[in-house]
mmCIF file of C-alpha atoms and ligand atoms in Angstrom:
data_model
loop_
_atom_site.group_PDB
_atom_site.id
_atom_site.type_symbol
_atom_site.label_atom_id
_atom_site.label_comp_id
_atom_site.label_asym_id
_atom_site.label_seq_id
_atom_site.Cartn_x
_atom_site.Cartn_y
_atom_site.Cartn_z
ATOM 1 C CA UNK A 1 -0.436 -0.248 0.217
ATOM 2 C CA UNK A 2 1.503 3.361 -0.475
ATOM 3 C CA UNK A 3 2.238 5.445 1.481
ATOM 4 C CA UNK A 4 1.149 7.941 0.738
ATOM 5 C CA UNK A 5 -2.636 9.022 1.604
ATOM 6 C CA UNK A 6 -4.695 9.873 -0.883
ATOM 7 C CA UNK A 7 -5.896 13.879 -0.454
ATOM 8 C CA UNK A 8 -9.532 13.984 1.291
ATOM 9 C CA UNK A 9 -10.606 16.194 -1.539
ATOM 10 C CA UNK A 10 -10.273 13.244 -3.222
ATOM 11 C CA UNK A 11 -12.563 10.576 -0.988
ATOM 12 C CA UNK A 12 -16.139 10.522 -0.718
ATOM 13 C CA UNK A 13 -17.422 12.225 2.565
ATOM 14 C CA UNK A 14 -18.203 8.986 4.417
ATOM 15 C CA UNK A 15 -14.508 7.596 3.229
ATOM 16 C CA UNK A 16 -12.600 10.362 5.511
ATOM 17 C CA UNK A 17 -14.693 9.620 8.615
ATOM 18 C CA UNK A 18 -11.867 6.599 8.096
ATOM 19 C CA UNK A 19 -8.989 7.176 6.465
ATOM 20 C CA UNK A 20 -8.676 11.665 6.164
ATOM 21 C CA UNK A 21 -5.133 11.838 7.267
ATOM 22 C CA UNK A 22 -4.233 7.864 7.883
ATOM 23 C CA UNK A 23 -1.066 5.802 6.436
ATOM 24 C CA UNK A 24 0.008 3.125 8.232
ATOM 25 C CA UNK A 25 2.272 3.245 10.067
ATOM 26 C CA UNK A 26 5.849 3.401 8.852
ATOM 27 C CA UNK A 27 7.871 0.869 11.533
ATOM 28 C CA UNK A 28 5.992 -1.885 12.275
ATOM 29 C CA UNK A 29 2.809 -1.293 8.591
ATOM 30 C CA UNK A 30 -0.283 -1.455 12.049
ATOM 31 C CA UNK A 31 -3.146 0.054 10.098
ATOM 32 C CA UNK A 32 -5.151 1.363 13.654
ATOM 33 C CA UNK A 33 -3.858 4.652 14.357
ATOM 34 C CA UNK A 34 -1.722 4.378 17.309
ATOM 35 C CA UNK A 35 -1.718 5.913 20.571
ATOM 36 C CA UNK A 36 0.841 7.254 21.336
ATOM 37 C CA UNK A 37 0.360 8.642 25.298
ATOM 38 C CA UNK A 38 4.251 10.155 25.213
ATOM 39 C CA UNK A 39 4.431 13.370 27.174
ATOM 40 C CA UNK A 40 7.169 14.429 25.795
ATOM 41 C CA UNK A 41 9.890 13.241 22.393
ATOM 42 C CA UNK A 42 13.118 13.406 22.396
ATOM 43 C CA UNK A 43 15.558 15.910 20.413
ATOM 44 C CA UNK A 44 16.263 14.764 17.050
ATOM 45 C CA UNK A 45 20.067 13.862 17.079
ATOM 46 C CA UNK A 46 21.326 17.387 15.975
ATOM 47 C CA UNK A 47 18.401 19.839 16.397
ATOM 48 C CA UNK A 48 18.608 20.651 20.165
ATOM 49 C CA UNK A 49 17.485 24.180 19.539
ATOM 50 C CA UNK A 50 13.811 24.723 19.370
ATOM 51 C CA UNK A 51 12.125 28.463 18.620
ATOM 52 C CA UNK A 52 8.341 28.036 18.023
ATOM 53 C CA UNK A 53 8.806 32.088 17.138
ATOM 54 C CA UNK A 54 6.884 32.990 13.937
ATOM 55 C CA UNK A 55 6.345 28.313 12.782
ATOM 56 C CA UNK A 56 3.222 27.436 12.812
ATOM 57 C CA UNK A 57 3.639 24.314 15.585
ATOM 58 C CA UNK A 58 2.839 21.567 13.720
ATOM 59 C CA UNK A 59 5.377 22.155 11.511
ATOM 60 C CA UNK A 60 7.576 21.336 15.081
ATOM 61 C CA UNK A 61 8.948 18.717 15.628
ATOM 62 C CA UNK A 62 6.583 16.146 18.399
ATOM 63 C CA UNK A 63 8.249 17.843 21.667
ATOM 64 C CA UNK A 64 6.164 18.229 23.860
ATOM 65 C CA UNK A 65 2.220 17.256 24.166
ATOM 66 C CA UNK A 66 0.555 20.338 25.047
ATOM 67 C CA UNK A 67 1.765 21.616 21.644
ATOM 68 C CA UNK A 68 0.982 18.642 19.694
ATOM 69 C CA UNK A 69 1.535 15.390 19.891
ATOM 70 C CA UNK A 70 1.166 11.974 16.952
ATOM 71 C CA UNK A 71 -2.559 10.887 17.687
ATOM 72 C CA UNK A 72 -3.730 14.382 18.830
ATOM 73 C CA UNK A 73 -2.673 14.861 15.965
ATOM 74 C CA UNK A 74 -3.799 12.416 13.396
ATOM 75 C CA UNK A 75 -7.386 13.453 14.820
ATOM 76 C CA UNK A 76 -6.679 17.139 14.059
ATOM 77 C CA UNK A 77 -6.167 16.046 10.156
ATOM 78 C CA UNK A 78 -8.883 13.951 9.925
ATOM 79 C CA UNK A 79 -11.233 16.382 11.306
ATOM 80 C CA UNK A 80 -10.100 18.513 9.213
ATOM 81 C CA UNK A 81 -10.997 16.290 6.316
ATOM 82 C CA UNK A 82 -13.780 15.514 7.568
ATOM 83 C CA UNK A 83 -15.311 19.093 7.445
ATOM 84 C CA UNK A 84 -13.205 20.093 4.538
ATOM 85 C CA UNK A 85 -10.151 22.502 5.955
ATOM 86 C CA UNK A 86 -7.640 23.031 5.584
ATOM 87 C CA UNK A 87 -6.069 22.357 9.216
ATOM 88 C CA UNK A 88 -8.365 21.794 12.836
ATOM 89 C CA UNK A 89 -7.000 22.358 16.490
ATOM 90 C CA UNK A 90 -8.558 19.316 19.252
ATOM 91 C CA UNK A 91 -8.888 20.789 22.584
ATOM 92 C CA UNK A 92 -9.874 19.116 25.309
ATOM 93 C CA UNK A 93 -13.927 19.857 25.465
ATOM 94 C CA UNK A 94 -16.696 21.703 23.455
ATOM 95 C CA UNK A 95 -16.054 24.259 25.597
ATOM 96 C CA UNK A 96 -12.408 24.551 25.332
ATOM 97 C CA UNK A 97 -13.045 24.697 21.403
ATOM 98 C CA UNK A 98 -15.680 27.901 21.923
ATOM 99 C CA UNK A 99 -13.033 29.809 24.623
ATOM 100 C CA UNK A 100 -9.860 29.043 22.553
ATOM 101 C CA UNK A 101 -12.569 31.423 19.216
ATOM 102 C CA UNK A 102 -13.225 33.739 22.033
ATOM 103 C CA UNK A 103 -9.952 34.045 24.008
ATOM 104 C CA UNK A 104 -7.979 33.591 20.104
ATOM 105 C CA UNK A 105 -9.510 36.487 18.278
ATOM 106 C CA UNK A 106 -11.505 38.092 20.357
ATOM 107 C CA UNK A 107 -9.039 41.378 23.533
ATOM 108 C CA UNK A 108 -10.895 43.585 25.505
ATOM 109 C CA UNK A 109 -12.122 46.176 23.465
ATOM 110 C CA UNK A 110 -13.805 43.823 20.850
ATOM 111 C CA UNK A 111 -17.152 42.755 20.009
ATOM 112 C CA UNK A 112 -19.177 39.972 19.409
ATOM 113 C CA UNK A 113 -22.380 39.105 18.389
ATOM 114 C CA UNK A 114 -23.087 35.639 19.798
ATOM 115 C CA UNK A 115 -27.132 33.931 19.211
ATOM 116 C CA UNK A 116 -29.736 33.897 21.593
ATOM 117 C CA UNK A 117 -30.192 30.835 21.690
ATOM 118 C CA UNK A 118 -27.006 28.894 21.830
ATOM 119 C CA UNK A 119 -25.331 26.448 24.007
ATOM 120 C CA UNK A 120 -25.766 27.414 27.180
ATOM 121 C CA UNK A 121 -21.966 26.877 28.501
ATOM 122 C CA UNK A 122 -19.974 29.269 25.522
ATOM 123 C CA UNK A 123 -23.105 31.425 25.870
ATOM 124 C CA UNK A 124 -22.545 32.032 29.249
ATOM 125 C CA UNK A 125 -19.113 32.520 28.683
ATOM 126 C CA UNK A 126 -20.226 34.872 26.337
ATOM 127 C CA UNK A 127 -22.076 36.973 28.351
ATOM 128 C CA UNK A 128 -20.561 36.749 31.567
ATOM 129 C CA UNK A 129 -17.079 36.155 31.332
ATOM 130 C CA UNK A 130 -15.659 38.079 28.457
ATOM 131 C CA UNK A 131 -17.064 41.350 29.342
ATOM 132 C CA UNK A 132 -15.542 40.745 32.703
ATOM 133 C CA UNK A 133 -12.743 40.868 30.172
ATOM 134 C CA UNK A 134 -12.717 44.532 28.527
ATOM 135 C CA UNK A 135 -14.728 42.682 25.578
ATOM 136 C CA UNK A 136 -18.660 44.027 24.739
ATOM 137 C CA UNK A 137 -21.017 40.674 24.033
ATOM 138 C CA UNK A 138 -24.130 41.471 22.083
ATOM 139 C CA UNK A 139 -27.183 38.614 21.832
ATOM 140 C CA UNK A 140 -29.345 38.564 18.427
ATOM 141 C CA UNK A 141 -30.897 36.730 16.847
ATOM 142 C CA UNK A 142 -29.324 34.708 13.719
ATOM 143 C CA UNK A 143 -32.722 34.337 11.837
ATOM 144 C CA UNK A 144 -33.012 38.087 11.398
ATOM 145 C CA UNK A 145 -30.837 39.261 8.781
ATOM 146 C CA UNK A 146 -32.039 43.240 10.331
ATOM 147 C CA UNK A 147 -30.472 42.298 13.765
ATOM 148 C CA UNK A 148 -27.875 41.577 12.982
ATOM 149 C CA UNK A 149 -26.810 44.783 10.442
ATOM 150 C CA UNK A 150 -28.210 46.476 13.877
ATOM 151 C CA UNK A 151 -26.374 44.872 16.615
ATOM 152 C CA UNK A 152 -23.156 45.601 14.531
ATOM 153 C CA UNK A 153 -20.881 47.757 15.363
ATOM 154 C CA UNK A 154 -16.725 49.231 14.580
ATOM 155 C CA UNK A 155 -15.727 46.732 17.225
ATOM 156 C CA UNK A 156 -17.218 44.222 16.075
ATOM 157 C CA UNK A 157 -14.604 40.866 15.528
ATOM 158 C CA UNK A 158 -16.970 37.924 15.775
ATOM 159 C CA UNK A 159 -20.499 36.088 15.473
ATOM 160 C CA UNK A 160 -20.287 33.238 16.566
ATOM 161 C CA UNK A 161 -23.311 30.841 15.238
ATOM 162 C CA UNK A 162 -25.008 27.375 16.161
ATOM 163 C CA UNK A 163 -26.826 25.090 14.362
ATOM 164 C CA UNK A 164 -29.843 23.425 14.383
ATOM 165 C CA UNK A 165 -29.269 24.527 18.262
ATOM 166 C CA UNK A 166 -28.993 22.586 21.047
ATOM 167 C CA UNK A 167 -32.125 22.037 22.410
ATOM 168 C CA UNK A 168 -34.228 24.037 20.943
ATOM 169 C CA UNK A 169 -34.064 23.077 17.140
ATOM 170 C CA UNK A 170 -33.692 26.625 15.658
ATOM 171 C CA UNK A 171 -31.509 26.662 12.378
ATOM 172 C CA UNK A 172 -29.103 29.095 10.897
ATOM 173 C CA UNK A 173 -29.224 30.005 7.649
ATOM 174 C CA UNK A 174 -25.794 30.289 7.974
ATOM 175 C CA UNK A 175 -24.959 31.138 3.673
ATOM 176 C CA UNK A 176 -26.955 34.593 4.099
ATOM 177 C CA UNK A 177 -24.808 35.314 7.519
ATOM 178 C CA UNK A 178 -21.575 34.066 6.441
ATOM 179 C CA UNK A 179 -22.383 36.749 3.727
ATOM 180 C CA UNK A 180 -23.293 39.707 5.796
ATOM 181 C CA UNK A 181 -20.279 39.050 8.551
ATOM 182 C CA UNK A 182 -17.950 38.830 5.058
ATOM 183 C CA UNK A 183 -19.252 42.192 3.837
ATOM 184 C CA UNK A 184 -18.855 44.113 7.815
ATOM 185 C CA UNK A 185 -14.983 42.007 7.260
ATOM 186 C CA UNK A 186 -16.313 40.405 10.693
ATOM 187 C CA UNK A 187 -14.993 36.158 11.029
ATOM 188 C CA UNK A 188 -17.957 33.888 11.889
ATOM 189 C CA UNK A 189 -17.632 30.780 13.968
ATOM 190 C CA UNK A 190 -20.144 27.922 14.060
ATOM 191 C CA UNK A 191 -20.698 25.508 16.315
ATOM 192 C CA UNK A 192 -22.102 21.893 14.719
ATOM 193 C CA UNK A 193 -22.246 19.919 16.690
ATOM 194 C CA UNK A 194 -25.667 19.028 16.807
ATOM 195 C CA UNK A 195 -25.005 18.372 12.487
ATOM 196 C CA UNK A 196 -22.107 16.653 12.266
ATOM 197 C CA UNK A 197 -19.861 16.894 8.385
ATOM 198 C CA UNK A 198 -21.875 14.258 7.475
ATOM 199 C CA UNK A 199 -25.750 16.952 7.945
ATOM 200 C CA UNK A 200 -23.826 20.360 7.274
ATOM 201 C CA UNK A 201 -19.548 21.579 6.456
ATOM 202 C CA UNK A 202 -20.588 25.294 7.722
ATOM 203 C CA UNK A 203 -17.246 26.018 5.987
ATOM 204 C CA UNK A 204 -19.036 24.800 2.825
ATOM 205 C CA UNK A 205 -21.605 27.689 2.967
ATOM 206 C CA UNK A 206 -18.584 30.436 3.581
ATOM 207 C CA UNK A 207 -18.553 30.303 7.957
ATOM 208 C CA UNK A 208 -14.601 31.256 8.692
ATOM 209 C CA UNK A 209 -14.343 28.537 11.410
ATOM 210 C CA UNK A 210 -15.883 25.750 13.061
ATOM 211 C CA UNK A 211 -16.559 24.247 16.580
ATOM 212 C CA UNK A 212 -17.177 20.850 17.560
ATOM 213 C CA UNK A 213 -18.325 19.499 21.086
ATOM 214 C CA UNK A 214 -16.227 16.019 20.097
ATOM 215 C CA UNK A 215 -18.326 14.035 23.193
ATOM 216 C CA UNK A 216 -20.494 14.412 21.099
ATOM 217 C CA UNK A 217 -22.045 12.627 18.188
ATOM 218 C CA UNK A 218 -18.547 12.472 16.483
ATOM 219 C CA UNK A 219 -17.314 9.922 18.949
ATOM 220 C CA UNK A 220 -20.459 9.103 19.304
ATOM 221 C CA UNK A 221 -19.834 7.183 22.290
ATOM 222 C CA UNK A 222 -19.776 8.617 25.453
ATOM 223 C CA UNK A 223 -16.271 7.664 27.136
ATOM 224 C CA UNK A 224 -14.532 10.901 26.131
ATOM 225 C CA UNK A 225 -14.834 14.615 26.206
ATOM 226 C CA UNK A 226 -13.127 16.722 23.314
ATOM 227 C CA UNK A 227 -13.129 19.452 21.451
ATOM 228 C CA UNK A 228 -11.779 21.003 17.899
ATOM 229 C CA UNK A 229 -11.914 24.246 15.866
ATOM 230 C CA UNK A 230 -11.958 23.262 12.283
ATOM 231 C CA UNK A 231 -10.991 26.027 9.082
ATOM 232 C CA UNK A 232 -8.448 27.913 7.944
ATOM 233 C CA UNK A 233 -4.276 26.643 8.261
ATOM 234 C CA UNK A 234 -3.575 31.360 9.399
ATOM 235 C CA UNK A 235 -6.341 31.261 11.511
ATOM 236 C CA UNK A 236 -5.971 27.487 13.321
ATOM 237 C CA UNK A 237 -2.112 28.454 13.744
ATOM 238 C CA UNK A 238 -3.024 31.297 15.525
ATOM 239 C CA UNK A 239 -5.598 30.009 17.799
ATOM 240 C CA UNK A 240 -2.880 26.743 18.315
ATOM 241 C CA UNK A 241 0.330 29.051 19.658
ATOM 242 C CA UNK A 242 -2.607 31.168 21.199
ATOM 243 C CA UNK A 243 -5.127 29.147 22.998
ATOM 244 C CA UNK A 244 -3.478 26.237 22.431
ATOM 245 C CA UNK A 245 -0.480 26.574 24.173
ATOM 246 C CA UNK A 246 -1.374 29.082 27.481
ATOM 247 C CA UNK A 247 -4.781 28.550 27.735
ATOM 248 C CA UNK A 248 -3.398 24.316 28.233
ATOM 249 C CA UNK A 249 -6.971 22.700 27.437
ATOM 250 C CA UNK A 250 -5.247 19.957 25.562
ATOM 251 C CA UNK A 251 -6.508 16.749 24.530
ATOM 252 C CA UNK A 252 -5.327 13.986 25.625
ATOM 253 C CA UNK A 253 -3.919 11.024 23.267
ATOM 254 C CA UNK A 254 -6.347 8.369 24.975
ATOM 255 C CA UNK A 255 -9.122 9.949 24.617
ATOM 256 C CA UNK A 256 -7.416 12.082 20.693
ATOM 257 C CA UNK A 257 -7.805 8.021 20.238
ATOM 258 C CA UNK A 258 -10.972 6.993 21.363
ATOM 259 C CA UNK A 259 -12.463 9.820 19.264
ATOM 260 C CA UNK A 260 -10.421 8.319 16.545
ATOM 261 C CA UNK A 261 -11.974 5.616 16.710
ATOM 262 C CA UNK A 262 -15.711 6.875 16.917
ATOM 263 C CA UNK A 263 -15.274 9.027 13.659
ATOM 264 C CA UNK A 264 -14.498 5.545 11.485
ATOM 265 C CA UNK A 265 -18.540 4.781 12.209
ATOM 266 C CA UNK A 266 -19.933 8.110 12.539
ATOM 267 C CA UNK A 267 -21.573 8.163 8.807
ATOM 268 C CA UNK A 268 -23.142 4.645 8.988
ATOM 269 C CA UNK A 269 -24.825 5.756 12.430
ATOM 270 C CA UNK A 270 -25.217 9.178 11.920
ATOM 271 C CA UNK A 271 -27.138 8.235 8.923
ATOM 272 C CA UNK A 272 -29.454 5.760 11.308
ATOM 273 C CA UNK A 273 -30.193 7.504 14.321
ATOM 274 C CA UNK A 274 -30.740 9.845 11.673
ATOM 275 C CA UNK A 275 -33.425 7.246 9.972
ATOM 276 C CA UNK A 276 -35.055 6.101 13.136
ATOM 277 C CA UNK A 277 -34.943 10.033 14.402
ATOM 278 C CA UNK A 278 -37.667 10.035 12.004
ATOM 279 C CA UNK A 279 -39.033 7.394 12.426
ATOM 280 C CA UNK A 280 -39.544 8.218 16.548
ATOM 281 C CA UNK A 281 -40.641 12.269 15.229
ATOM 282 C CA UNK A 282 -44.081 10.986 13.715
ATOM 283 C CA UNK A 283 -44.644 8.863 16.249
ATOM 284 C CA UNK A 284 -44.475 11.610 18.871
ATOM 285 C CA UNK A 285 -46.595 13.602 16.714
ATOM 286 C CA UNK A 286 -48.902 11.716 16.656
ATOM 287 C CA UNK A 287 -49.189 10.408 20.423
ATOM 288 C CA UNK A 288 -52.260 12.486 22.244
ATOM 289 C CA UNK A 289 -49.759 13.276 25.302
ATOM 290 C CA UNK A 290 -47.357 15.168 23.030
ATOM 291 C CA UNK A 291 -48.801 18.698 22.491
ATOM 292 C CA UNK A 292 -45.750 19.487 20.074
ATOM 293 C CA UNK A 293 -42.521 18.282 17.951
ATOM 294 C CA UNK A 294 -39.881 19.708 16.649
ATOM 295 C CA UNK A 295 -37.076 18.323 14.261
ATOM 296 C CA UNK A 296 -35.547 19.990 11.485
ATOM 297 C CA UNK A 297 -35.906 17.456 8.535
ATOM 298 C CA UNK A 298 -39.736 17.534 9.259
ATOM 299 C CA UNK A 299 -41.965 18.967 6.465
ATOM 300 C CA UNK A 300 -43.446 21.366 9.521
ATOM 301 C CA UNK A 301 -40.089 22.318 10.896
ATOM 302 C CA UNK A 302 -40.379 26.425 10.564
ATOM 303 C CA UNK A 303 -37.368 27.069 8.985
ATOM 304 C CA UNK A 304 -37.963 23.068 6.393
ATOM 305 C CA UNK A 305 -36.497 25.387 3.833
ATOM 306 C CA UNK A 306 -32.617 25.991 5.066
ATOM 307 C CA UNK A 307 -32.841 22.259 6.697
ATOM 308 C CA UNK A 308 -33.894 21.689 3.143
ATOM 309 C CA UNK A 309 -30.726 23.903 1.491
ATOM 310 C CA UNK A 310 -28.024 22.625 4.166
ATOM 311 C CA UNK A 311 -29.042 19.376 6.157
ATOM 312 C CA UNK A 312 -28.338 16.645 4.468
ATOM 313 C CA UNK A 313 -30.154 14.138 6.475
ATOM 314 C CA UNK A 314 -33.621 15.917 9.091
ATOM 315 C CA UNK A 315 -30.245 14.898 11.685
ATOM 316 C CA UNK A 316 -30.792 12.618 15.441
ATOM 317 C CA UNK A 317 -31.931 14.918 17.878
ATOM 318 C CA UNK A 318 -35.880 16.296 18.268
ATOM 319 C CA UNK A 319 -37.408 18.577 21.226
ATOM 320 C CA UNK A 320 -41.532 17.639 22.156
ATOM 321 C CA UNK A 321 -43.528 19.385 24.398
ATOM 322 C CA UNK A 322 -46.761 17.385 26.387
ATOM 323 C CA UNK A 323 -49.609 18.258 27.234
ATOM 324 C CA UNK A 324 -49.292 17.022 30.747
ATOM 325 C CA UNK A 325 -47.471 18.344 33.144
ATOM 326 C CA UNK A 326 -43.064 18.402 32.672
ATOM 327 C CA UNK A 327 -42.308 17.180 35.672
ATOM 328 C CA UNK A 328 -44.425 14.675 35.984
ATOM 329 C CA UNK A 329 -43.542 12.956 32.303
ATOM 330 C CA UNK A 330 -40.354 13.629 33.568
ATOM 331 C CA UNK A 331 -40.816 11.495 36.695
ATOM 332 C CA UNK A 332 -42.227 9.120 34.759
ATOM 333 C CA UNK A 333 -39.816 9.154 32.341
ATOM 334 C CA UNK A 334 -37.007 8.507 35.001
ATOM 335 C CA UNK A 335 -38.898 5.685 36.479
ATOM 336 C CA UNK A 336 -39.772 3.720 34.012
ATOM 337 C CA UNK A 337 -37.371 3.905 30.885
ATOM 338 C CA UNK A 338 -35.671 0.909 30.391
ATOM 339 C CA UNK A 339 -34.206 1.336 27.270
ATOM 340 C CA UNK A 340 -33.503 5.185 27.002
ATOM 341 C CA UNK A 341 -30.984 6.793 29.595
ATOM 342 C CA UNK A 342 -32.790 9.956 32.051
ATOM 343 C CA UNK A 343 -29.695 12.163 31.187
ATOM 344 C CA UNK A 344 -27.843 15.105 30.554
ATOM 345 C CA UNK A 345 -25.752 14.655 27.617
ATOM 346 C CA UNK A 346 -26.335 13.619 23.621
ATOM 347 C CA UNK A 347 -24.776 12.414 21.419
ATOM 348 C CA UNK A 348 -23.644 8.981 22.452
ATOM 349 C CA UNK A 349 -24.833 4.900 20.867
ATOM 350 C CA UNK A 350 -27.849 4.795 23.524
ATOM 351 C CA UNK A 351 -30.777 7.455 23.607
ATOM 352 C CA UNK A 352 -31.063 9.740 26.216
ATOM 353 C CA UNK A 353 -33.829 12.356 26.687
ATOM 354 C CA UNK A 354 -34.458 14.988 29.517
ATOM 355 C CA UNK A 355 -36.465 17.476 29.860
ATOM 356 C CA UNK A 356 -35.111 21.289 30.047
ATOM 357 C CA UNK A 357 -37.440 23.664 31.250
ATOM 358 C CA UNK A 358 -38.076 27.051 29.986
ATOM 359 C CA UNK A 359 -37.732 29.287 33.004
ATOM 360 C CA UNK A 360 -34.926 27.111 34.866
ATOM 361 C CA UNK A 361 -32.712 27.588 31.762
ATOM 362 C CA UNK A 362 -33.628 31.260 31.450
ATOM 363 C CA UNK A 363 -32.955 32.095 35.373
ATOM 364 C CA UNK A 364 -29.735 29.768 34.972
ATOM 365 C CA UNK A 365 -27.972 31.173 31.160
ATOM 366 C CA UNK A 366 -31.134 33.186 29.417
ATOM 367 C CA UNK A 367 -31.857 35.922 31.050
ATOM 368 C CA UNK A 368 -34.334 36.842 28.822
ATOM 369 C CA UNK A 369 -36.762 38.945 28.549
ATOM 370 C CA UNK A 370 -39.678 40.658 26.652
ATOM 371 C CA UNK A 371 -40.337 39.724 22.665
ATOM 372 C CA UNK A 372 -36.817 37.635 23.138
ATOM 373 C CA UNK A 373 -38.201 35.576 25.613
ATOM 374 C CA UNK A 374 -41.664 35.078 23.845
ATOM 375 C CA UNK A 375 -39.535 33.807 20.496
ATOM 376 C CA UNK A 376 -38.380 31.296 23.164
ATOM 377 C CA UNK A 377 -40.786 29.655 23.744
ATOM 378 C CA UNK A 378 -42.419 30.337 20.365
ATOM 379 C CA UNK A 379 -40.615 27.516 20.185
ATOM 380 C CA UNK A 380 -39.892 25.894 23.435
ATOM 381 C CA UNK A 381 -43.679 27.208 25.397
ATOM 382 C CA UNK A 382 -42.969 25.774 28.660
ATOM 383 C CA UNK A 383 -40.289 23.717 28.899
ATOM 384 C CA UNK A 384 -38.370 20.972 25.863
ATOM 385 C CA UNK A 385 -38.217 17.394 26.129
ATOM 386 C CA UNK A 386 -34.090 16.936 24.611
ATOM 387 C CA UNK A 387 -34.665 13.603 23.425
ATOM 388 C CA UNK A 388 -30.735 12.570 21.742
ATOM 389 C CA UNK A 389 -31.634 9.240 19.365
ATOM 390 C CA UNK A 390 -28.774 6.558 19.297
ATOM 391 C CA UNK A 391 -28.249 3.389 17.807
ATOM 392 C CA UNK A 392 -31.760 1.344 19.239
ATOM 393 C CA UNK A 393 -33.869 -0.683 17.091
ATOM 394 C CA UNK A 394 -36.576 2.291 16.714
ATOM 395 C CA UNK A 395 -39.245 -0.297 18.187
ATOM 396 C CA UNK A 396 -37.552 -0.673 21.457
ATOM 397 C CA UNK A 397 -37.211 3.535 22.028
ATOM 398 C CA UNK A 398 -40.962 4.337 20.798
ATOM 399 C CA UNK A 399 -42.036 0.758 22.965
ATOM 400 C CA UNK A 400 -40.209 3.612 25.876
ATOM 401 C CA UNK A 401 -41.648 6.336 24.893
ATOM 402 C CA UNK A 402 -45.075 4.707 25.246
ATOM 403 C CA UNK A 403 -44.037 3.729 29.244
ATOM 404 C CA UNK A 404 -44.082 7.553 29.802
ATOM 405 C CA UNK A 405 -46.727 9.038 27.975
ATOM 406 C CA UNK A 406 -49.602 6.431 27.804
HETATM 407 C C1 LIG B 1 -23.838 22.137 20.367
HETATM 408 C C2 LIG B 1 -22.785 21.637 21.965
HETATM 409 N N1 LIG B 1 -21.760 22.820 22.232
HETATM 410 C C3 LIG B 1 -20.625 21.827 23.135
HETATM 411 C C4 LIG B 1 -21.098 22.042 23.878
HETATM 412 C C5 LIG B 1 -20.141 21.455 24.930
HETATM 413 O O1 LIG B 1 -19.614 20.421 24.697
HETATM 414 P P1 LIG B 1 -18.425 19.508 25.762
HETATM 415 O O2 LIG B 1 -19.606 18.722 26.660
HETATM 416 O O3 LIG B 1 -17.753 18.573 25.183
HETATM 417 O O4 LIG B 1 -17.017 21.341 27.199
HETATM 418 C C6 LIG B 1 -21.888 21.464 24.221
HETATM 419 C C7 LIG B 1 -22.331 20.412 24.791
HETATM 420 O O5 LIG B 1 -23.779 19.906 25.518
HETATM 421 C C8 LIG B 1 -22.918 21.305 23.575
HETATM 422 O O6 LIG B 1 -24.030 20.592 23.317
#
């Protein structure tokens, strides 16, 4: 077999999930990626000096694992291939990836526009921590171009979006938002954790940076935390030398290896979970105890036109509301589920469901009032059950939901 890997752009996307950047180990011929656990590596004979000044750290030899590690690098190459990007930086968690972007591309005096409904951890980081550092932050409904235009300031440097948004599954139309950002000379980062590159590749729609929590569908097995930022080499190089070196939230080699193995099955996992989600969404929509189902693949999703343009599949996340008191339904789920787990997190091989109350998330995170709160309630009412669909047989999942809803 050739020791020259096929460039990712010459592979179909599903093949990239397995093979982008992968070559058999030159020493042993091993096909599976090696797990290089070593924290440090010896200097090559005759090269005892080291200066990373001005250089991209990936062009330096492996010396210390907080900067780069061979297994983490293999994951970064795979991720770049999957998103059709020049490079990627792996981080310890998804939140660390968002922090890396915010703290690399924003400084005191700058302004950030953040989606008003993005992942709670990223939203709290943006709205609670960044202002303490002198960075102004405006939460904005990114589905409304007029609102984005109004929020833009001369000091705006970054727009942070998410699509689909966790947990209400509102979508962000990336092409017009990218055009707006580009026109204003502002970077656009997109958290694509719920979509994965199987469903949407934000860079193809004009985004500058893609952020993932690798903890979710990308690893897909619920046994490793991880995150990544993916994009142009010059942007990732800045992230690597600043956040990668100084924030210290580097991914461990062990987790990189687990995530690489999870990525091998990303396409079949996502295809199966999305097909099951379609069946569950239809079943839930027909259930008398359910008042509303939100699934981007359904024709009645309020932004189904965006889903058709931007999503290859409908996704493996469903949000639904019940007619009766959600606290009672949640208690019944926790008690009666035999297959689905009533728990936080999402994107694992096993289905997970949890209720996210509007009062609760508004108090802890968004603190919306007036029209903004009404917009949230248009999607989420007094709260949604967030169902992350796994790989079980749909009949068993339906039986479980029936046990809780009937
Ligand atoms: C959309 C999204 N982005 C980011 C994160 C943060 O990921 P992590 O827990 O790996 O930091 C999550 C976690 O739930 C998420 O759902």
